[in-house]
Amino acid sequence: MNATIENEKVRKYNLFPTFGDSYGTGWNVMLDNFLRLLLVVFVLGILTGPMKGIQFNLDEGHFKNFPWHWDGSWAQIFGLASVGAFAIFIGLLALAYTFLALPVVRYGAKMIFVESVRRQKPDFEWLIRGFWTNYLNIILANLLVFGLVAIGFFALIVPGIIIACRLAFVP
């Protein structure tokens, strides 16, 4: 155990795989490192929040007053093209962020939670440590899970759900 935790008051708990002991151990771990783990949850929520908020609901009522005919103005065509190019650029940035940066931060957050269960002081460096230690392994594992779930979902819905449940804990 770390020297810093030995000086602090630490709750005694044992890891037994029963229903009540699992929740009791979880509460004790959370109470030992409450502010640190709360900060990790907030940081993870801020970093994963933008990807959960991108939902576009478009229906035909939104385009009722849009001038669909070309009135000879090149500004109209270039305006639409620039909006489309900007949307493609933002979409590519979001895709790169989702597949290349977000899995590393999620991996780091899970490692912080594992450290706290192991009765070690959580180190916030884990949130970015994956970028320089095992970045390729984290990204490839994430892409493999995404690919297997997509193949299982397109083959049949039930195998996709089974694959997603089995691979839910792959960081």
Short mmCIF file of C-alpha atoms in Angstrom, two decimals:
data_model
loop_
_atom_site.label_atom_id
_atom_site.label_comp_id
_atom_site.label_asym_id
_atom_site.label_seq_id
_atom_site.Cartn_x
_atom_site.Cartn_y
_atom_site.Cartn_z
CA MET A 1 0.00 0.00 0.00
CA ASN A 2 1.06 3.55 -0.55
CA ALA A 3 2.55 5.48 2.36
CA THR A 4 -0.05 8.22 1.96
CA ILE A 5 -2.96 5.85 2.41
CA GLU A 6 -1.38 4.10 5.42
CA ASN A 7 -1.47 7.39 7.35
CA GLU A 8 -5.12 8.03 6.48
CA LYS A 9 -8.11 6.23 7.95
CA VAL A 10 -8.90 3.41 5.55
CA ARG A 11 -11.99 1.24 5.76
CA LYS A 12 -11.40 -2.47 6.08
CA TYR A 13 -13.12 -4.56 3.45
CA ASN A 14 -12.62 -7.90 1.77
CA LEU A 15 -13.45 -8.76 -1.80
CA PHE A 16 -15.96 -11.62 -1.84
CA PRO A 17 -18.04 -12.29 -4.96
CA THR A 18 -21.46 -12.10 -3.34
CA PHE A 19 -24.23 -9.61 -4.02
CA GLY A 20 -24.12 -7.78 -0.71
CA ASP A 21 -20.34 -7.83 -0.38
CA SER A 22 -19.92 -6.41 -3.87
CA TYR A 23 -22.11 -3.40 -3.13
CA GLY A 24 -20.61 -2.98 0.34
CA THR A 25 -17.09 -3.05 -1.07
CA GLY A 26 -18.09 -0.57 -3.77
CA TRP A 27 -19.46 1.86 -1.18
CA ASN A 28 -16.36 1.51 0.99
CA VAL A 29 -14.06 2.15 -1.97
CA MET A 30 -16.13 5.15 -2.99
CA LEU A 31 -16.13 6.58 0.53
CA ASP A 32 -12.35 6.13 0.84
CA ASN A 33 -11.66 8.10 -2.37
CA PHE A 34 -14.86 10.10 -2.78
CA LEU A 35 -13.54 13.44 -4.04
CA ARG A 36 -10.95 11.87 -6.34
CA LEU A 37 -13.43 9.48 -7.93
CA LEU A 38 -16.07 12.21 -8.20
CA LEU A 39 -13.55 14.38 -10.04
CA VAL A 40 -12.79 11.49 -12.41
CA VAL A 41 -16.51 11.02 -13.10
CA PHE A 42 -16.93 14.75 -13.80
CA VAL A 43 -13.91 14.88 -16.12
CA LEU A 44 -15.10 11.76 -17.94
CA GLY A 45 -18.59 13.24 -18.26
CA ILE A 46 -17.20 16.46 -19.72
CA LEU A 47 -15.00 14.61 -22.21
CA THR A 48 -17.65 12.08 -23.31
CA GLY A 49 -20.56 14.52 -23.18
CA PRO A 50 -20.11 16.11 -26.61
CA MET A 51 -20.39 12.73 -28.36
CA LYS A 52 -23.63 11.92 -26.57
CA GLY A 53 -25.17 15.27 -27.44
CA ILE A 54 -24.88 15.04 -31.21
CA GLN A 55 -28.36 14.04 -32.27
CA PHE A 56 -30.02 15.68 -35.21
CA ASN A 57 -33.77 15.42 -35.61
CA LEU A 58 -34.71 16.85 -38.97
CA ASP A 59 -38.13 16.69 -40.53
CA GLU A 60 -39.61 18.31 -43.60
CA GLY A 61 -41.02 21.25 -41.62
CA HIS A 62 -37.52 22.60 -41.07
CA PHE A 63 -36.97 23.01 -44.81
CA LYS A 64 -40.35 24.51 -45.74
CA ASN A 65 -39.06 28.07 -46.28
CA PHE A 66 -35.75 27.05 -47.85
CA PRO A 67 -35.26 28.37 -51.44
CA TRP A 68 -34.82 25.11 -53.35
CA HIS A 69 -34.73 26.76 -56.78
CA TRP A 70 -31.59 28.35 -58.13
CA ASP A 71 -32.16 32.02 -58.81
CA GLY A 72 -28.90 32.50 -60.73
CA SER A 73 -26.98 33.62 -57.69
CA TRP A 74 -23.65 31.84 -57.25
CA ALA A 75 -23.57 33.01 -53.64
CA GLN A 76 -26.46 30.67 -52.88
CA ILE A 77 -24.59 27.64 -54.26
CA PHE A 78 -21.29 28.54 -52.59
CA GLY A 79 -23.11 29.20 -49.31
CA LEU A 80 -24.64 25.72 -49.37
CA ALA A 81 -21.32 24.17 -50.37
CA SER A 82 -19.47 25.91 -47.56
CA VAL A 83 -22.04 24.75 -45.01
CA GLY A 84 -21.71 21.20 -46.34
CA ALA A 85 -17.90 21.31 -46.27
CA PHE A 86 -17.97 22.65 -42.71
CA ALA A 87 -20.36 19.87 -41.66
CA ILE A 88 -18.09 17.24 -43.21
CA PHE A 89 -15.05 18.73 -41.44
CA ILE A 90 -16.83 18.76 -38.06
CA GLY A 91 -18.03 15.18 -38.67
CA LEU A 92 -14.49 14.00 -39.41
CA LEU A 93 -13.19 15.73 -36.27
CA ALA A 94 -15.92 14.07 -34.20
CA LEU A 95 -15.11 10.68 -35.74
CA ALA A 96 -11.40 11.08 -35.02
CA TYR A 97 -12.13 12.19 -31.45
CA THR A 98 -14.48 9.24 -30.91
CA PHE A 99 -12.10 6.57 -32.21
CA LEU A 100 -8.65 8.03 -31.44
CA ALA A 101 -8.88 10.06 -28.21
CA LEU A 102 -11.94 9.03 -26.23
CA PRO A 103 -11.03 5.33 -25.75
CA VAL A 104 -7.72 6.31 -24.16
CA VAL A 105 -9.43 8.59 -21.64
CA ARG A 106 -12.03 5.90 -20.84
CA TYR A 107 -9.22 3.39 -20.35
CA GLY A 108 -7.47 5.77 -17.97
CA ALA A 109 -10.66 6.34 -15.98
CA LYS A 110 -11.17 2.59 -15.62
CA MET A 111 -7.58 2.19 -14.46
CA ILE A 112 -8.13 4.90 -11.83
CA PHE A 113 -11.16 2.97 -10.55
CA VAL A 114 -9.12 -0.25 -10.48
CA GLU A 115 -6.36 1.51 -8.51
CA SER A 116 -8.87 2.66 -5.92
CA VAL A 117 -10.26 -0.88 -5.54
CA ARG A 118 -6.69 -2.12 -5.04
CA ARG A 119 -6.42 0.33 -2.11
CA GLN A 120 -3.93 2.54 -3.90
CA LYS A 121 -4.17 6.29 -4.17
CA PRO A 122 -5.77 7.08 -7.56
CA ASP A 123 -3.32 8.78 -9.90
CA PHE A 124 -4.89 11.26 -12.34
CA GLU A 125 -2.01 10.74 -14.72
CA TRP A 126 -3.82 7.58 -15.89
CA LEU A 127 -6.29 9.77 -17.81
CA ILE A 128 -3.56 10.67 -20.30
CA ARG A 129 -0.94 7.98 -19.65
CA GLY A 130 -2.44 5.73 -22.34
CA PHE A 131 -1.46 8.24 -25.02
CA TRP A 132 2.24 7.51 -24.56
CA THR A 133 2.39 4.00 -23.06
CA ASN A 134 0.05 1.62 -24.89
CA TYR A 135 -1.93 3.84 -27.26
CA LEU A 136 -1.98 1.41 -30.18
CA ASN A 137 -3.26 -1.48 -28.05
CA ILE A 138 -6.09 0.63 -26.61
CA ILE A 139 -7.19 1.91 -30.02
CA LEU A 140 -6.99 -1.51 -31.68
CA ALA A 141 -8.98 -3.14 -28.86
CA ASN A 142 -11.64 -0.44 -29.19
CA LEU A 143 -11.82 -0.83 -32.98
CA LEU A 144 -12.01 -4.62 -32.64
CA VAL A 145 -14.91 -4.39 -30.19
CA PHE A 146 -16.69 -1.89 -32.45
CA GLY A 147 -16.18 -4.10 -35.51
CA LEU A 148 -17.34 -7.29 -33.80
CA VAL A 149 -20.47 -5.65 -32.42
CA ALA A 150 -21.26 -4.08 -35.83
CA ILE A 151 -20.81 -7.42 -37.63
CA GLY A 152 -22.92 -9.20 -35.02
CA PHE A 153 -25.61 -6.53 -35.25
CA PHE A 154 -25.80 -6.70 -39.02
CA ALA A 155 -25.76 -10.52 -39.04
CA LEU A 156 -28.62 -10.68 -36.60
CA ILE A 157 -29.65 -8.39 -33.80
CA VAL A 158 -29.43 -11.05 -31.07
CA PRO A 159 -25.77 -12.02 -31.78
CA GLY A 160 -24.85 -8.35 -31.77
CA ILE A 161 -26.39 -7.91 -28.33
CA ILE A 162 -24.61 -11.04 -27.06
CA ILE A 163 -21.26 -9.84 -28.44
CA ALA A 164 -21.82 -6.36 -26.96
CA CYS A 165 -22.54 -7.83 -23.52
CA ARG A 166 -19.49 -10.10 -23.62
CA LEU A 167 -17.15 -7.31 -24.71
CA ALA A 168 -18.62 -4.55 -22.53
CA PHE A 169 -15.62 -4.55 -20.18
CA VAL A 170 -12.90 -4.28 -22.82
CA PRO A 171 -11.29 -0.90 -22.11
#
